[in-house]
PDB file of C-alpha atoms in Angstrom:
ATOM      1  CA  MET A 263       7.705 -38.965  21.346  1.00  0.00           C
ATOM      2  CA  SER A 264       7.957 -41.122  17.832  1.00  0.00           C
ATOM      3  CA  GLU A 265      10.862 -41.042  16.074  1.00  0.00           C
ATOM      4  CA  SER A 266       9.768 -38.937  13.105  1.00  0.00           C
ATOM      5  CA  GLY A 267       8.019 -36.276  15.729  1.00  0.00           C
ATOM      6  CA  ARG A 268      11.888 -35.889  17.577  1.00  0.00           C
ATOM      7  CA  ARG A 269      13.291 -35.989  14.199  1.00  0.00           C
ATOM      8  CA  ALA A 270      11.159 -33.016  13.054  1.00  0.00           C
ATOM      9  CA  ARG A 271      11.747 -31.462  16.190  1.00  0.00           C
ATOM     10  CA  LYS A 272      15.407 -31.446  16.119  1.00  0.00           C
ATOM     11  CA  LYS A 273      15.634 -30.248  12.239  1.00  0.00           C
ATOM     12  CA  ALA A 274      13.565 -27.025  13.546  1.00  0.00           C
ATOM     13  CA  GLN A 275      15.887 -26.482  16.544  1.00  0.00           C
ATOM     14  CA  THR A 276      18.872 -26.467  13.709  1.00  0.00           C
ATOM     15  CA  ARG A 277      16.934 -24.196  11.684  1.00  0.00           C
ATOM     16  CA  LYS A 278      16.276 -21.947  14.135  1.00  0.00           C
ATOM     17  CA  ALA A 279      20.043 -22.073  15.623  1.00  0.00           C
ATOM     18  CA  ILE A 280      21.174 -21.671  12.068  1.00  0.00           C
ATOM     19  CA  GLY A 281      18.739 -18.318  11.565  1.00  0.00           C
ATOM     20  CA  ASP A 282      19.561 -17.149  15.081  1.00  0.00           C
ATOM     21  CA  ALA A 283      23.076 -16.933  14.507  1.00  0.00           C
ATOM     22  CA  ALA A 284      23.114 -15.575  11.279  1.00  0.00           C
ATOM     23  CA  LEU A 285      20.399 -12.546  12.229  1.00  0.00           C
ATOM     24  CA  ARG A 286      22.891 -11.947  15.381  1.00  0.00           C
ATOM     25  CA  LEU A 287      25.825 -11.392  13.210  1.00  0.00           C
ATOM     26  CA  PHE A 288      24.758  -9.429  10.181  1.00  0.00           C
ATOM     27  CA  LEU A 289      23.168  -7.219  12.894  1.00  0.00           C
ATOM     28  CA  GLU A 290      26.292  -7.192  14.746  1.00  0.00           C
ATOM     29  CA  ARG A 291      28.773  -6.585  11.846  1.00  0.00           C
ATOM     30  CA  GLY A 292      26.643  -6.056   8.908  1.00  0.00           C
ATOM     31  CA  TYR A 293      26.018  -8.456   6.024  1.00  0.00           C
ATOM     32  CA  ASP A 294      29.172  -8.677   3.812  1.00  0.00           C
ATOM     33  CA  GLN A 295      31.464  -8.756   6.881  1.00  0.00           C
ATOM     34  CA  VAL A 296      29.830 -12.346   7.578  1.00  0.00           C
ATOM     35  CA  SER A 297      30.764 -15.142   6.196  1.00  0.00           C
ATOM     36  CA  VAL A 298      28.914 -18.406   6.071  1.00  0.00           C
ATOM     37  CA  ARG A 299      31.789 -20.435   7.468  1.00  0.00           C
ATOM     38  CA  GLU A 300      31.803 -17.809  10.654  1.00  0.00           C
ATOM     39  CA  ILE A 301      27.630 -18.329  11.010  1.00  0.00           C
ATOM     40  CA  ALA A 302      27.959 -22.430  10.825  1.00  0.00           C
ATOM     41  CA  ASP A 303      30.749 -22.069  13.316  1.00  0.00           C
ATOM     42  CA  ALA A 304      28.458 -19.593  15.527  1.00  0.00           C
ATOM     43  CA  ALA A 305      25.456 -22.588  15.106  1.00  0.00           C
ATOM     44  CA  ASP A 306      27.567 -25.614  16.104  1.00  0.00           C
ATOM     45  CA  VAL A 307      27.147 -26.976  12.794  1.00  0.00           C
ATOM     46  CA  SER A 308      28.903 -28.274   9.316  1.00  0.00           C
ATOM     47  CA  LEU A 309      28.941 -25.831   6.245  1.00  0.00           C
ATOM     48  CA  SER A 310      27.123 -28.871   4.792  1.00  0.00           C
ATOM     49  CA  THR A 311      24.396 -29.067   7.264  1.00  0.00           C
ATOM     50  CA  LEU A 312      23.804 -24.906   6.955  1.00  0.00           C
ATOM     51  CA  PHE A 313      23.160 -25.633   2.953  1.00  0.00           C
ATOM     52  CA  ASN A 314      20.945 -28.197   3.710  1.00  0.00           C
ATOM     53  CA  TYR A 315      18.871 -25.740   5.631  1.00  0.00           C
ATOM     54  CA  TYR A 316      19.748 -22.357   3.442  1.00  0.00           C
ATOM     55  CA  PRO A 317      21.242 -22.583  -0.283  1.00  0.00           C
ATOM     56  CA  THR A 318      22.378 -19.217  -0.250  1.00  0.00           C
ATOM     57  CA  LYS A 319      23.716 -16.589   2.193  1.00  0.00           C
ATOM     58  CA  GLU A 320      21.047 -14.593   1.466  1.00  0.00           C
ATOM     59  CA  SER A 321      18.366 -17.086   2.128  1.00  0.00           C
ATOM     60  CA  LEU A 322      19.688 -16.661   5.628  1.00  0.00           C
ATOM     61  CA  ALA A 323      17.687 -13.404   6.149  1.00  0.00           C
ATOM     62  CA  PHE A 324      14.609 -14.578   4.664  1.00  0.00           C
ATOM     63  CA  ASP A 325      13.772 -17.341   6.853  1.00  0.00           C
ATOM     64  CA  GLU A 326      10.089 -17.100   6.888  1.00  0.00           C
ATOM     65  CA  SER A 327       9.311 -16.605   3.290  1.00  0.00           C
ATOM     66  CA  GLU A 328       7.843 -19.754   2.426  1.00  0.00           C
ATOM     67  CA  ALA A 329       5.621 -19.854   5.885  1.00  0.00           C
ATOM     68  CA  ILE A 330       4.570 -15.899   4.828  1.00  0.00           C
ATOM     69  CA  GLY A 331       3.516 -17.121   1.154  1.00  0.00           C
ATOM     70  CA  SER A 332       1.856 -20.002   2.136  1.00  0.00           C
ATOM     71  CA  ALA A 333      -0.217 -18.170   4.995  1.00  0.00           C
ATOM     72  CA  LEU A 334      -0.909 -15.466   1.976  1.00  0.00           C
ATOM     73  CA  VAL A 335      -2.132 -18.103  -0.566  1.00  0.00           C
ATOM     74  CA  ALA A 336      -4.326 -19.870   2.428  1.00  0.00           C
ATOM     75  CA  THR A 337      -6.041 -16.332   3.237  1.00  0.00           C
ATOM     76  CA  VAL A 338      -7.099 -15.983  -0.319  1.00  0.00           C
ATOM     77  CA  ARG A 339      -8.535 -19.797  -0.248  1.00  0.00           C
ATOM     78  CA  ASP A 340     -10.424 -19.494   2.875  1.00  0.00           C
ATOM     79  CA  CYS A 341     -12.554 -16.316   1.891  1.00  0.00           C
ATOM     80  CA  ALA A 342     -15.431 -15.664  -0.126  1.00  0.00           C
ATOM     81  CA  PRO A 343     -15.051 -14.513  -3.282  1.00  0.00           C
ATOM     82  CA  GLN A 344     -16.585 -11.000  -3.132  1.00  0.00           C
ATOM     83  CA  GLU A 345     -13.793 -10.645  -0.047  1.00  0.00           C
ATOM     84  CA  VAL A 346     -10.709 -11.380  -2.137  1.00  0.00           C
ATOM     85  CA  VAL A 347      -9.189  -7.995  -2.178  1.00  0.00           C
ATOM     86  CA  GLY A 348     -10.021  -7.176   1.638  1.00  0.00           C
ATOM     87  CA  ALA A 349      -8.492 -10.152   2.909  1.00  0.00           C
ATOM     88  CA  LEU A 350      -5.624  -9.838   0.757  1.00  0.00           C
ATOM     89  CA  ARG A 351      -5.453  -6.016   2.540  1.00  0.00           C
ATOM     90  CA  THR A 352      -5.845  -7.449   6.089  1.00  0.00           C
ATOM     91  CA  PHE A 353      -3.445 -10.033   5.419  1.00  0.00           C
ATOM     92  CA  ILE A 354      -0.888  -7.738   4.026  1.00  0.00           C
ATOM     93  CA  VAL A 355      -1.412  -4.772   6.925  1.00  0.00           C
ATOM     94  CA  LYS A 356      -1.055  -7.500   9.500  1.00  0.00           C
ATOM     95  CA  TRP A 357       1.902  -8.651   8.096  1.00  0.00           C
ATOM     96  CA  ALA A 358       3.447  -5.440   7.593  1.00  0.00           C
ATOM     97  CA  GLY A 359       2.563  -4.739  11.754  1.00  0.00           C
ATOM     98  CA  GLU A 360       4.232  -8.055  12.725  1.00  0.00           C
ATOM     99  CA  VAL A 361       7.296  -7.161  10.797  1.00  0.00           C
ATOM    100  CA  ALA A 362       7.799  -3.644  12.427  1.00  0.00           C
ATOM    101  CA  SER A 363       6.952  -5.345  15.679  1.00  0.00           C
ATOM    102  CA  TYR A 364      10.295  -7.746  15.448  1.00  0.00           C
ATOM    103  CA  PRO A 365      12.779  -7.101  17.691  1.00  0.00           C
ATOM    104  CA  HIS A 366      15.460  -4.967  15.507  1.00  0.00           C
ATOM    105  CA  ALA A 367      13.478  -4.687  13.011  1.00  0.00           C
ATOM    106  CA  ALA A 368      14.872  -1.096  11.921  1.00  0.00           C
ATOM    107  CA  GLU A 369      18.308  -2.544  12.236  1.00  0.00           C
ATOM    108  CA  PHE A 370      17.293  -5.619  10.298  1.00  0.00           C
ATOM    109  CA  THR A 371      15.301  -3.541   7.277  1.00  0.00           C
ATOM    110  CA  GLY A 372      18.226  -0.867   7.408  1.00  0.00           C
ATOM    111  CA  MET A 373      20.660  -3.579   6.830  1.00  0.00           C
ATOM    112  CA  ILE A 374      18.663  -4.948   3.783  1.00  0.00           C
ATOM    113  CA  ASP A 375      18.177  -1.355   2.393  1.00  0.00           C
ATOM    114  CA  ARG A 376      21.919  -1.016   2.498  1.00  0.00           C
ATOM    115  CA  THR A 377      22.654  -4.435   0.886  1.00  0.00           C
ATOM    116  CA  PRO A 378      21.754  -4.730  -2.803  1.00  0.00           C
ATOM    117  CA  ALA A 379      22.415  -8.193  -2.629  1.00  0.00           C
ATOM    118  CA  LEU A 380      19.614  -8.561   0.406  1.00  0.00           C
ATOM    119  CA  SER A 381      17.809  -6.047  -1.394  1.00  0.00           C
ATOM    120  CA  ALA A 382      16.937  -7.836  -4.584  1.00  0.00           C
ATOM    121  CA  TYR A 383      16.828 -10.937  -2.877  1.00  0.00           C
ATOM    122  CA  GLY A 384      14.555  -9.991  -0.771  1.00  0.00           C
ATOM    123  CA  ARG A 385      12.159  -8.790  -3.750  1.00  0.00           C
ATOM    124  CA  ARG A 386      12.523 -11.749  -6.161  1.00  0.00           C
ATOM    125  CA  VAL A 387      11.691 -14.095  -2.952  1.00  0.00           C
ATOM    126  CA  TRP A 388       8.517 -11.913  -2.080  1.00  0.00           C
ATOM    127  CA  LEU A 389       7.416 -11.481  -6.013  1.00  0.00           C
ATOM    128  CA  GLN A 390       7.827 -15.889  -6.275  1.00  0.00           C
ATOM    129  CA  HIS A 391       4.412 -15.897  -4.456  1.00  0.00           C
ATOM    130  CA  GLU A 392       2.653 -14.513  -7.724  1.00  0.00           C
ATOM    131  CA  ASP A 393       2.245 -17.489  -9.226  1.00  0.00           C
ATOM    132  CA  ALA A 394       0.742 -19.242  -5.989  1.00  0.00           C
ATOM    133  CA  LEU A 395      -1.057 -16.198  -5.257  1.00  0.00           C
ATOM    134  CA  THR A 396      -2.842 -15.954  -8.940  1.00  0.00           C
ATOM    135  CA  LYS A 397      -3.600 -19.728  -8.732  1.00  0.00           C
ATOM    136  CA  ALA A 398      -5.648 -19.412  -5.558  1.00  0.00           C
ATOM    137  CA  LEU A 399      -7.472 -15.968  -6.290  1.00  0.00           C
ATOM    138  CA  GLU A 400      -8.432 -17.861  -9.954  1.00  0.00           C
ATOM    139  CA  GLU A 401      -9.919 -20.738  -7.586  1.00  0.00           C
ATOM    140  CA  ALA A 402     -11.391 -18.375  -5.062  1.00  0.00           C
ATOM    141  CA  VAL A 403     -13.612 -16.400  -8.046  1.00  0.00           C
ATOM    142  CA  GLY A 404     -13.917 -19.367 -10.604  1.00  0.00           C
ATOM    143  CA  ALA A 405     -11.972 -17.595 -12.997  1.00  0.00           C
ATOM    144  CA  ALA A 406     -10.027 -19.787 -15.561  1.00  0.00           C
ATOM    145  CA  THR A 407      -6.528 -20.359 -15.643  1.00  0.00           C
ATOM    146  CA  GLY A 408      -4.761 -18.010 -17.050  1.00  0.00           C
ATOM    147  CA  ASP A 409      -6.982 -14.845 -16.138  1.00  0.00           C
ATOM    148  CA  VAL A 410      -5.169 -11.684 -16.372  1.00  0.00           C
ATOM    149  CA  LEU A 411      -7.065 -10.043 -13.904  1.00  0.00           C
ATOM    150  CA  CYS A 412      -6.364 -12.568 -11.251  1.00  0.00           C
ATOM    151  CA  ARG A 413      -2.521 -12.184 -12.167  1.00  0.00           C
ATOM    152  CA  ALA A 414      -2.710  -8.672 -12.090  1.00  0.00           C
ATOM    153  CA  LEU A 415      -4.637  -8.557  -8.436  1.00  0.00           C
ATOM    154  CA  ALA A 416      -1.902 -11.195  -7.196  1.00  0.00           C
ATOM    155  CA  ARG A 417       1.027  -8.785  -8.393  1.00  0.00           C
ATOM    156  CA  PHE A 418      -0.150  -5.383  -7.395  1.00  0.00           C
ATOM    157  CA  SER A 419      -1.163  -6.945  -3.798  1.00  0.00           C
ATOM    158  CA  LEU A 420       2.771  -7.899  -3.404  1.00  0.00           C
ATOM    159  CA  GLU A 421       3.773  -5.011  -5.009  1.00  0.00           C
ATOM    160  CA  ALA A 422       1.860  -3.249  -1.956  1.00  0.00           C
ATOM    161  CA  PHE A 423       3.994  -4.429   0.241  1.00  0.00           C
ATOM    162  CA  ASP A 424       6.965  -2.771  -1.326  1.00  0.00           C
ATOM    163  CA  LEU A 425       5.434   0.382  -2.161  1.00  0.00           C
ATOM    164  CA  ALA A 426       3.725   0.881   2.080  1.00  0.00           C
ATOM    165  CA  TYR A 427       7.257  -0.406   3.061  1.00  0.00           C
ATOM    166  CA  ALA A 428       9.218   2.933   1.655  1.00  0.00           C
ATOM    167  CA  HIS A 429       6.063   5.007   3.162  1.00  0.00           C
ATOM    168  CA  PRO A 430       6.433   7.138   6.318  1.00  0.00           C
ATOM    169  CA  GLN A 431       2.360   5.636   7.149  1.00  0.00           C
ATOM    170  CA  PRO A 432       2.687   1.701   5.642  1.00  0.00           C
ATOM    171  CA  ALA A 433      -0.747   1.206   6.721  1.00  0.00           C
ATOM    172  CA  GLU A 434      -1.818   3.879   5.346  1.00  0.00           C
ATOM    173  CA  ALA A 435      -0.282   3.304   2.173  1.00  0.00           C
ATOM    174  CA  ILE A 436      -1.287  -0.030   2.012  1.00  0.00           C
ATOM    175  CA  GLY A 437      -4.937   0.824   2.449  1.00  0.00           C
ATOM    176  CA  ALA A 438      -4.536   3.505  -0.568  1.00  0.00           C
ATOM    177  CA  VAL A 439      -3.273   0.973  -2.687  1.00  0.00           C
ATOM    178  CA  PHE A 440      -5.688  -1.398  -1.993  1.00  0.00           C
ATOM    179  CA  ALA A 441      -8.719   0.833  -2.307  1.00  0.00           C
ATOM    180  CA  LEU A 442      -7.098   1.721  -5.797  1.00  0.00           C
ATOM    181  CA  LEU A 443      -7.142  -2.229  -6.176  1.00  0.00           C
ATOM    182  CA  ASP A 444     -10.627  -2.896  -4.771  1.00  0.00           C
ATOM    183  CA  HIS A 445     -12.207  -0.228  -7.304  1.00  0.00           C
ATOM    184  CA  GLY A 446     -10.209  -1.636 -10.148  1.00  0.00           C
ATOM    185  CA  TRP A 447     -11.304  -5.203  -9.454  1.00  0.00           C
ATOM    186  CA  VAL A 448     -14.927  -4.467  -8.973  1.00  0.00           C
ATOM    187  CA  ALA A 449     -15.292  -2.554 -12.260  1.00  0.00           C
ATOM    188  CA  ALA A 450     -13.155  -4.898 -14.374  1.00  0.00           C
ATOM    189  CA  ARG A 451     -14.740  -8.096 -12.932  1.00  0.00           C
ATOM    190  CA  GLY A 452     -18.126  -6.117 -12.881  1.00  0.00           C
TER     191      GLY A 452
END
């Protein structure tokens, strides 16, 4: 194995150890009752190492946001222009299902709901994908930069997850929101 491959693997292992330790401690004791120092100790890393991987305490709870955002954008880039709304719907339904199937999903989402700092941070992190998603939509459908319809579709697609998250039947809620988006998208782009 090359030195760069070994280094990348070691970084991934360190990141995972920190994330796993944080999640375990947060679920055991509650987010507000765990210090960043305790997480670093549990992961057997220094505080500076922890902050190299996770810039804030809140970021420890949302480890996969960047990868999810990249996958969302790739979904749009990899589909035909007339399929963007359906591709977004499929991605959000699939991702919501994956979130629900995570070990300790109910405990984790309960912790997020009970912790205002995490709720606000999670929403901010999720909605930060709006710009990249808007750009991908503009490219996918051949729209000009700054196209308000692409911006709206990006924003409302991201909001659909939030709406579904609070609904007793998330997949059904996502379907209803995307039916509305699809009709509006077709009519507006007409």
